[in-house]
Each structure stands twice: as C-alpha cells, then as structure tokens.
Coordinates of C-alpha atoms and ligand atoms in Angstrom, one line a residue:
X266 CA 96.5 -36.6 0.6
X267 CA 95.6 -39.8 2.5
X268 CA 92.8 -38.9 4.9
X269 CA 90.1 -40.6 7.1
X270 CA 87.0 -39.7 8.9
X271 CA 87.0 -39.9 12.6
X272 CA 84.5 -39.3 15.4
X273 CA 85.5 -36.1 17.1
X274 CA 84.0 -37.3 20.4
X275 CA 84.9 -40.9 20.8
X276 CA 87.7 -41.4 18.3
X277 CA 86.1 -44.1 16.2
X278 CA 87.2 -44.3 12.5
X279 CA 84.1 -44.0 10.4
X280 CA 84.0 -45.9 7.0
X281 CA 80.4 -45.0 5.8
X282 CA 81.0 -42.0 3.4
X283 CA 77.4 -40.9 3.9
X284 CA 77.5 -40.7 7.7
X285 CA 76.9 -37.2 9.1
X286 CA 77.5 -38.4 12.7
X287 CA 79.3 -41.2 14.6
X288 CA 77.4 -44.5 14.2
X289 CA 78.5 -45.5 17.6
X290 CA 78.1 -42.4 19.9
X291 CA 76.2 -39.9 17.6
X292 CA 79.1 -37.5 18.0
X293 CA 80.4 -34.9 15.5
X294 CA 82.8 -36.1 12.8
X295 CA 86.1 -34.7 11.7
X296 CA 88.8 -35.4 9.1
X297 CA 92.3 -36.4 9.7
X298 CA 94.9 -35.9 6.9
X299 CA 98.4 -37.2 6.7
X300 CA 100.4 -34.0 6.6
X301 CA 103.8 -35.6 7.0
X302 CA 105.2 -34.5 3.7
X303 CA 104.4 -30.9 4.4
X304 CA 106.9 -30.8 7.2
X305 CA 109.8 -30.7 4.6
X306 CA 108.2 -27.8 2.8
X307 CA 108.5 -24.0 3.4
X308 CA 105.2 -22.1 3.3
X309 CA 106.4 -20.1 0.4
X310 CA 106.8 -23.3 -1.7
X311 CA 103.1 -23.2 -2.2
X312 CA 103.3 -19.8 -3.7
X313 CA 104.0 -21.2 -7.2
X314 CA 100.3 -21.5 -7.5
X315 CA 97.8 -18.6 -7.5
X316 CA 96.3 -17.8 -4.2
X317 CA 93.0 -19.5 -3.6
X318 CA 91.6 -22.7 -2.0
X319 CA 93.5 -25.1 -4.2
X320 CA 96.9 -23.5 -3.5
X321 CA 96.5 -25.5 -0.3
X322 CA 95.5 -28.8 -1.9
X323 CA 98.0 -30.7 0.2
X324 CA 95.9 -29.8 3.3
X325 CA 92.7 -31.1 1.6
X326 CA 91.2 -34.6 1.9
X327 CA 90.0 -34.9 -1.8
X328 CA 91.9 -35.4 -5.1
X329 CA 92.4 -32.3 -7.1
X330 CA 92.0 -34.1 -10.4
X331 CA 88.3 -34.2 -10.0
X332 CA 88.0 -30.8 -8.3
X333 CA 84.7 -28.9 -8.9
X334 CA 86.0 -25.4 -8.8
X335 CA 84.8 -21.8 -9.6
X336 CA 88.2 -20.5 -8.5
X337 CA 87.1 -19.7 -5.0
X338 CA 89.2 -18.0 -2.3
X339 CA 92.1 -15.6 -3.0
X340 CA 90.0 -12.9 -1.4
X341 CA 91.5 -9.6 -0.5
X342 CA 92.9 -8.7 2.9
X343 CA 92.1 -5.0 3.2
X344 CA 94.2 -2.8 5.5
X345 CA 91.3 -0.6 6.9
X346 CA 93.2 2.5 8.3
X347 CA 90.1 4.6 8.4
X348 CA 88.1 2.0 10.3
X349 CA 91.0 1.4 12.7
X350 CA 91.1 5.2 13.4
X351 CA 87.4 5.2 14.3
X352 CA 87.7 2.2 16.5
X353 CA 90.9 3.5 18.1
X354 CA 93.3 0.7 17.1
X355 CA 96.5 1.0 14.9
X356 CA 95.4 -1.7 12.4
X357 CA 92.3 -3.6 11.4
X358 CA 92.6 -6.0 8.6
X359 CA 89.4 -7.2 6.8
X360 CA 89.4 -10.5 5.1
X361 CA 86.7 -9.8 2.5
X362 CA 84.9 -13.1 1.8
X363 CA 82.2 -11.3 -0.1
X364 CA 84.6 -11.5 -3.1
X365 CA 84.1 -15.3 -3.5
X366 CA 82.3 -16.6 -6.6
X367 CA 78.8 -16.7 -5.0
X368 CA 79.6 -13.9 -2.6
X369 CA 80.3 -15.8 0.7
X370 CA 83.0 -17.9 2.3
X371 CA 80.7 -21.0 1.9
X372 CA 82.3 -21.5 -1.6
X373 CA 85.5 -22.6 0.1
X374 CA 83.8 -25.4 1.8
X375 CA 81.6 -26.2 -1.2
X376 CA 84.4 -26.7 -3.7
X377 CA 85.8 -29.5 -1.5
X378 CA 82.3 -30.9 -0.4
X379 CA 81.0 -31.1 -4.0
X380 CA 84.3 -32.6 -5.2
X381 CA 83.8 -35.3 -2.4
X382 CA 80.2 -35.8 -3.7
X383 CA 81.7 -36.6 -7.1
X384 CA 84.3 -38.9 -5.7
X385 CA 81.8 -41.1 -3.9
X386 CA 79.4 -41.1 -6.9
X387 CA 76.5 -39.1 -5.3
X388 CA 73.9 -38.0 -7.8
X389 CA 71.8 -35.6 -5.7
X390 CA 73.2 -33.1 -3.1
X391 CA 71.2 -31.1 -0.6
X392 CA 71.3 -28.8 2.4
X393 CA 69.3 -26.8 4.8
X394 CA 70.3 -23.2 4.7
X395 CA 69.7 -19.6 6.0
X396 CA 70.7 -18.6 2.4
X397 CA 74.4 -18.6 1.6
X398 CA 74.9 -22.4 1.8
X399 CA 72.1 -22.9 -0.6
X400 CA 73.4 -20.2 -3.0
X401 CA 76.8 -21.8 -3.0
X402 CA 75.7 -25.4 -3.2
X403 CA 73.3 -24.6 -6.1
X404 CA 76.2 -23.1 -8.1
X405 CA 78.7 -25.9 -7.4
X406 CA 76.0 -28.5 -8.2
X407 CA 75.4 -26.7 -11.5
X408 CA 79.1 -26.8 -12.3
X409 CA 79.2 -30.5 -11.4
X410 CA 76.0 -31.5 -13.2
X411 CA 74.4 -32.8 -10.0
X412 CA 70.8 -32.4 -8.9
X413 CA 70.4 -30.1 -6.0
X414 CA 67.6 -29.7 -3.3
X415 CA 67.8 -26.8 -0.7
X416 CA 65.5 -26.4 2.3
X417 CA 64.9 -22.9 3.6
X418 CA 63.1 -21.4 6.5
X419 CA 60.1 -19.5 5.0
X420 CA 60.3 -15.7 5.1
X421 CA 63.8 -15.5 6.6
X422 CA 66.2 -15.9 3.6
X423 CA 67.6 -12.7 2.1
X424 CA 66.5 -11.9 -1.3
X425 CA 69.9 -12.1 -3.0
X426 CA 70.6 -15.6 -1.7
X427 CA 67.2 -16.9 -2.6
X428 CA 67.6 -15.5 -6.1
X429 CA 71.0 -17.3 -6.5
X430 CA 69.6 -20.7 -5.5
X431 CA 66.7 -20.4 -7.9
X432 CA 68.9 -19.0 -10.6
X433 CA 71.4 -21.9 -10.5
X434 CA 68.6 -24.3 -10.9
X435 CA 68.3 -25.9 -7.4
X436 CA 65.0 -27.3 -6.2
X437 CA 64.1 -24.7 -3.7
X438 CA 61.8 -25.8 -0.9
X439 CA 60.6 -23.4 1.8
X440 CA 59.3 -24.8 5.1
X441 CA 57.2 -23.2 7.8
X442 CA 59.9 -23.4 10.4
X443 CA 63.4 -22.1 11.2
X444 CA 66.8 -23.2 10.2
X445 CA 67.1 -25.9 12.9
X446 CA 63.8 -27.5 11.6
X447 CA 65.1 -27.4 8.0
X448 CA 68.3 -29.2 9.1
X449 CA 66.5 -31.8 11.0
X450 CA 64.4 -32.7 7.9
X451 CA 67.3 -32.7 5.4
X452 CA 69.4 -34.9 7.7
X453 CA 66.6 -37.4 7.8
X454 CA 66.4 -37.4 4.0
X455 CA 70.2 -37.9 3.8
X456 CA 70.0 -40.8 6.3
X457 CA 67.3 -42.4 4.1
X458 CA 69.7 -42.2 1.1
X459 CA 67.9 -39.5 -0.9
X460 CA 70.7 -37.1 -1.0
X461 CA 74.3 -36.3 0.0
X462 CA 74.2 -33.7 2.8
X463 CA 76.4 -30.7 2.4
X464 CA 75.7 -28.7 5.5
X465 CA 78.7 -27.9 7.6
X466 CA 78.1 -31.0 9.7
X467 CA 79.7 -32.7 6.7
X468 CA 83.3 -32.9 7.7
X469 CA 84.6 -32.1 4.2
X470 CA 83.1 -28.6 4.3
X471 CA 85.3 -27.3 7.2
X472 CA 88.3 -28.8 5.3
X473 CA 87.8 -26.3 2.5
X474 CA 87.0 -23.5 4.9
X475 CA 90.4 -24.0 6.6
X476 CA 91.9 -22.1 3.7
X477 CA 90.7 -18.7 4.8
X478 CA 93.2 -19.1 7.7
X479 CA 96.0 -20.3 5.3
X480 CA 95.4 -17.3 3.1
X481 CA 95.5 -14.8 6.0
X482 CA 98.9 -16.2 7.1
X483 CA 100.1 -16.2 3.5
X484 CA 98.9 -12.6 3.0
X485 CA 100.6 -11.5 6.2
X486 CA 103.9 -13.3 5.2
X487 CA 103.3 -15.6 8.2
X488 CA 103.4 -12.8 10.8
X489 CA 100.8 -13.9 13.3
X490 CA 97.8 -11.7 14.0
X491 CA 96.9 -11.3 17.7
X492 CA 93.3 -11.9 17.2
X493 CA 90.8 -13.0 14.6
X494 CA 87.2 -12.0 14.9
X495 CA 84.4 -13.9 13.0
X496 CA 80.7 -14.3 13.2
X497 CA 79.4 -17.6 14.6
X498 CA 76.2 -19.2 13.4
X499 CA 76.4 -23.0 13.1
X500 CA 80.0 -22.6 14.1
X501 CA 81.6 -24.5 11.3
X502 CA 83.7 -21.6 10.3
X503 CA 85.3 -20.8 13.6
X504 CA 86.1 -24.5 14.0
X505 CA 87.7 -24.6 10.5
X506 CA 89.9 -21.7 11.3
X507 CA 91.0 -23.2 14.5
X508 CA 91.7 -26.6 12.7
X509 CA 93.8 -24.8 10.1
X510 CA 96.0 -23.2 12.8
X511 CA 96.4 -26.5 14.6
X512 CA 97.5 -28.1 11.4
X513 CA 100.0 -25.3 10.8
X514 CA 101.4 -25.9 14.3
X515 CA 101.5 -29.6 13.7
X516 CA 103.8 -29.3 10.7
X517 CA 105.9 -26.7 12.4
X518 CA 105.0 -23.7 10.1
X519 CA 103.9 -21.6 13.1
X520 CA 104.4 -21.9 16.9
X521 CA 101.1 -20.6 18.3
X522 CA 97.7 -19.5 17.1
X523 CA 95.9 -16.2 17.3
X524 CA 93.0 -15.7 19.8
X525 CA 89.7 -16.5 18.1
X526 CA 86.8 -14.2 19.0
X527 CA 83.4 -15.7 18.1
X528 CA 80.7 -13.0 17.7
X529 CA 77.0 -13.8 17.9
X530 CA 73.9 -11.6 17.7
X531 CA 72.4 -10.9 21.1
X532 CA 69.1 -12.6 20.2
X533 CA 70.9 -15.8 19.0
X534 CA 73.8 -16.4 21.4
X535 CA 73.9 -19.9 22.7
X536 CA 77.7 -20.0 22.5
X537 CA 78.1 -16.7 24.3
X538 CA 76.0 -18.0 27.2
X539 CA 77.9 -21.2 27.4
X540 CA 81.3 -19.3 27.4
X541 CA 80.1 -17.0 30.1
X542 CA 79.5 -20.0 32.3
X543 CA 82.7 -21.7 31.3
X544 CA 80.9 -24.7 29.8
X545 CA 82.1 -27.0 27.0
X546 CA 78.5 -27.7 25.9
X547 CA 75.6 -25.3 25.4
X548 CA 71.8 -24.9 25.7
X549 CA 70.1 -24.3 22.4
X550 CA 68.2 -21.0 22.1
X551 CA 64.6 -21.7 21.3
X552 CA 63.5 -18.8 19.1
X553 CA 66.6 -17.1 17.7
X554 CA 66.1 -13.6 16.4
X555 CA 68.5 -11.2 14.6
X556 CA 68.7 -9.0 11.6
X557 CA 71.7 -11.0 10.7
X558 CA 69.9 -13.9 9.2
X559 CA 73.0 -15.9 8.3
X560 CA 73.8 -16.3 12.1
X561 CA 70.2 -16.7 13.2
X562 CA 70.9 -20.1 14.6
X563 CA 69.6 -21.4 17.9
X564 CA 71.2 -24.8 18.0
X565 CA 74.6 -24.5 16.4
X566 CA 75.6 -27.8 14.8
X567 CA 79.3 -27.4 15.6
X568 CA 78.7 -25.5 18.8
X569 CA 80.9 -27.8 20.9
X570 CA 83.7 -27.5 18.4
X571 CA 83.4 -23.7 18.5
X572 CA 83.7 -23.7 22.3
X573 CA 86.9 -25.8 22.1
X574 CA 88.3 -23.5 19.4
X575 CA 87.7 -20.5 21.6
X576 CA 89.0 -22.0 24.9
X577 CA 92.1 -23.5 23.2
X578 CA 93.1 -20.4 21.4
X579 CA 92.6 -18.2 24.5
X580 CA 89.9 -16.3 22.7
X581 CA 86.3 -15.5 23.8
X582 CA 82.7 -15.4 22.7
X583 CA 81.0 -12.0 22.5
X584 CA 77.6 -10.8 21.6
X585 CA 76.5 -7.7 19.9
X586 CA 73.0 -6.1 19.3
X587 CA 71.3 -5.7 16.0
X588 CA 71.9 -2.0 16.3
X589 CA 75.6 -2.5 16.8
X590 CA 75.7 -4.8 13.8
X591 CA 74.0 -2.4 11.5
X592 CA 76.2 0.5 12.7
X593 CA 79.3 -1.6 12.0
X594 CA 78.0 -2.5 8.5
X595 CA 77.4 1.1 7.7
X596 CA 80.7 2.3 9.0
X597 CA 82.6 -0.3 7.1
X598 CA 80.8 0.7 3.9
X599 CA 81.1 4.4 4.3
X600 CA 84.6 4.5 5.7
X601 CA 86.3 1.8 3.6
X602 CA 84.1 1.1 0.6
X603 CA 83.7 -2.5 1.7
X604 CA 80.1 -3.8 1.5
X605 CA 79.2 -6.7 3.7
X606 CA 75.9 -8.3 4.8
X607 CA 74.8 -7.9 8.5
X608 CA 76.2 -11.3 9.7
X609 CA 79.6 -10.3 8.4
X610 CA 79.4 -6.9 10.1
X611 CA 79.1 -8.8 13.4
X612 CA 82.9 -9.3 13.4
X613 CA 83.4 -5.6 13.0
X614 CA 80.9 -4.8 15.7
X615 CA 82.7 -7.3 18.0
X616 CA 86.0 -5.4 17.5
X617 CA 84.2 -2.1 18.2
X618 CA 82.7 -3.5 21.4
X619 CA 85.8 -5.1 22.7
X620 CA 87.7 -1.9 22.1
X621 CA 85.0 0.2 23.9
X622 CA 85.2 -2.3 26.8
X623 CA 89.0 -1.5 27.0
X624 CA 89.9 -5.1 26.3
X625 CA 92.0 -4.5 23.2
X626 CA 95.4 -2.8 23.3
X627 CA 96.0 -0.2 20.6
X628 CA 98.9 -2.1 19.0
X629 CA 97.2 -5.4 18.4
X630 CA 97.0 -6.8 15.0
X631 CA 93.3 -7.6 14.5
X632 CA 91.8 -9.5 11.5
X633 CA 88.1 -9.5 10.9
X634 CA 86.7 -12.2 8.7
X635 CA 83.8 -10.6 6.8
X636 CA 81.9 -13.6 5.6
X637 CA 79.4 -12.3 2.9
X638 CA 78.6 -9.6 0.4
X639 CA 76.3 -6.6 0.9
X640 CA 74.3 -7.6 -2.2
X641 CA 73.1 -10.6 -0.5
X642 CA 70.6 -8.7 1.6
X643 CA 69.4 -5.5 -0.3
X644 CA 66.3 -5.3 1.8
X645 CA 68.2 -4.6 5.0
X646 CA 70.2 -1.9 3.3
X647 CA 67.2 -0.1 1.9
X648 CA 65.3 -0.5 5.3
X649 CA 68.2 0.6 7.4
X650 CA 70.2 3.1 5.3
X651 CA 68.2 3.7 2.2
X652 CA 67.4 7.2 1.0
X653 CA 66.5 7.8 -2.6
X654 CA 65.6 11.4 -3.5
X655 CA 62.7 11.8 -5.9
X656 CA 62.2 15.0 -7.9
X657 CA 60.8 16.2 -11.2
X658 CA 63.0 15.6 -14.3
X659 CA 64.4 19.1 -14.3
X660 CA 67.9 20.5 -13.9
X661 CA 66.9 23.0 -11.3
X662 CA 65.2 20.5 -9.1
X663 CA 68.2 18.1 -9.2
X664 CA 70.7 21.0 -8.6
X665 CA 68.8 22.0 -5.5
X666 CA 69.2 18.6 -4.0
X667 CA 72.9 18.4 -4.9
X668 CA 73.9 21.8 -3.7
X669 CA 71.3 21.5 -0.9
Ligands
PLP27 C1 77.2 -19.2 7.1 C2 77.6 -17.8 7.4 C3 78.0 -17.4 8.7 C4 78.0 -18.3 9.9 O1 79.1 -19.3 9.7 P1 79.0 -20.6 10.6 O2 80.1 -21.5 10.0 O3 77.7 -21.3 10.4 O4 79.3 -20.2 12.0 C5 78.3 -16.1 8.9 N1 78.2 -15.2 7.9 C6 77.7 -15.5 6.7 C7 77.6 -14.4 5.7 C8 77.4 -16.8 6.4 O5 77.0 -17.1 5.2
ZN28 ZN1 81.8 -41.5 18.4

C-alpha cells in the first residue's frame, strides 16, 4: 500500500529512509498508510490467507513481493479457564507470542523491518537489545543474507536470547552499560551511516507489531474484548496495538477500542509514574531494575506514544513487583501449561493485581498479551522454581521420591 513517514510530533513528512527521528524537531516518527481500499472489504475477506502477519499485508507499508518471512504470527489465543478461576474472572484469554519463530512478538516487527531494509538496499542491520530484539533481528538478517550487529548490556541478557543471536551469526557486542546506553551508541552508528537501525524507534517495526491486535480481533470473530493487558518496556508494542485499533476504526471495521493496560515492573516504571500524575511526558528512571529483563528500560523510546495510547483508550498504567511477576509466571505455567518469560508474565500479574484491587468486573473479557517464551530465560526458572531431585541409580531410591 502507498505509505509515507511522518513526524508524530510536528507532522512533517520525512523523506530520508534512514532517519530515526524528525530532522526538524527531533520527534518520534510514525507511518501513514492509505487504507482507503480496505473500506470496501469485510474483515473476513482476509481469511482466504492463513492467519499470520502477512494476512494483513494491506495494512503494511512494505511490498510483500520482497518479504523476508519466517511465517511469524498466527499465534494461539488460549482460553485460560483455570487461570480465570484463580483470578476470579469469567474469562482470561492469553495471546501466546512465545509461539513465534524466535519465541517473541519481536518477529512481527522484524519481518516488516527487515523487508524494508531490503527495499532500501541496506547491507548491514543493527540494534540495541535487552535480548529478544537481537535474537529476532539475527534470524531475519540470516534469512535475508544481511550482516547484523547487536549491542547488548553486559550481564543482563537472558541466556536463551544471547544464544540465539550468537547462533544466527550476528556480531554480538556486549557493553558495560544498560540498554539505554546501548541504544544511544547504535543510534549514533546508524546516523553515521554504518547500519540500518531496527530498534522499535524505527517506524516500520510497530507496523508489523500491529498484527497482534488484528489477530486477536480475527480470533474473537471481531467481538471486542474489554481490556488488553501488555507489558511495557520501550513501549513500541502498546503503541502498535493502539495504532492497529485506530486503523480498524478508521476503515469502519470496529467502532471503539478496548482499554489498554500497560504493565511495568516496579523498579522500572517511568510510564506508571507519569500516568499517576496525569502527564503526557515522563521522567526517565536512572537505574531500572527488575527480574523481567525485557522490560528493564528506564527511558522508553516510545514512552510518549504509550501515554497517548493509554489515555486515548481509557486504559491505565500499572506496576507490579518482581515477586508478583514470578508468581504470575508460575501460576500460568502450572495452571495452564503455558510457559512465558518474566516480562510476559507482567501482563498476567497486572490482571491479578487489578482484580485484587477490585477494579475489574467479573464479566469482563480480558486479553493478556504474553510476549515471550519461557525458554528465553532458563536461569530465572531454575533460580525461582527449580527443584531437581538427585538420588542413587536404584529403583528403590527413585520410588521413594515418587510415592514420597
Ligand atoms: C520487547 C519485549 C517487551 C517490551 O516491549 P516494548 O515494545 O519494548 O514495550 C516485553 N516482553 C518481551 C518478552 C519483549 O521481548
Ligand atoms: Zn517533527
């Protein structure tokens, strides 16, 4: 579809395909796509294609002919009855993004972002990452035959994610600093022309990530959920979900949007603090800390967009402790057989907390977006829930443990 890049703050149309911010005001960029021809379609018309990111290609600002795809999206929407019972709600649906090709929702953005890199003739792609962005970019760069460099904060990347980036052949560079430092460095390298930046500040990434919302609506036969909970780190994803609903409204496929609830970890909650004060901008958190490394972000790149998404949808920002995150992760695993990494469990912890606070009615239709797979961070599992019994290699010894 025809599309163009525009400054989200001042409205300037931006021509430079490598720009990661507005050349005039420094603001965040966004994409506008001509969705006119979608108005004459019915949502079910798209169902001739398998569910996944590219079912919604008419909403995407790249040409599908050159698509770099690993068949991302099309993830399950689980009806978690047991969890709902524990929380005290009738229904909780879990959109399990851990089922994507590299195990997180980042693949939705990367298939579009790397396709864009090919379209503009980039040879090297790069990102700063708490882990999942680098795992995803490394895989899509491999598929596309592009060189890839990823910059990671030393000591704070989960083992599974690091292994993926190394495995797919990216140049993996660890810096003594946090994510915010890594992003500052890679943005400078991109500005100097050394690489095409594929962090979520790149407006093509959110375009792919919109599809998680399209899929949820598709899977619910377009019956609107009341609330969607999702973890917020750099806030690209909550913005993407909001943008998707806005677009569906603009073409008349839906009339209103669900309330978006952005969940942050207590030690890393700049958006929650801003929301509590009713502000549309935020103060960065100097030293963010949380077990949920994927949302250990002090200075969220799309933080202002997140606040707009939250206010406009009538939602809220909410923080949960590391203890609440780990409890939610365990409960989801043990009650439903669904394995997610800590950041993803923040959305479940958010529902539990709001329910406890008496702010959810029992009949609400709640969707939690669970962003990444449990295998991403095996160390947290072994540290928090791990118990392996060791005995002699004898039937008696083993039986004693089983029949206990
Ligand atoms: C990237 C990521 C997040 C945070 O998403 P943002 O778009 O940065 O807010 C949450 N959970 C997981 C598993 C992630 O990989
Ligand atoms: Zn501008």
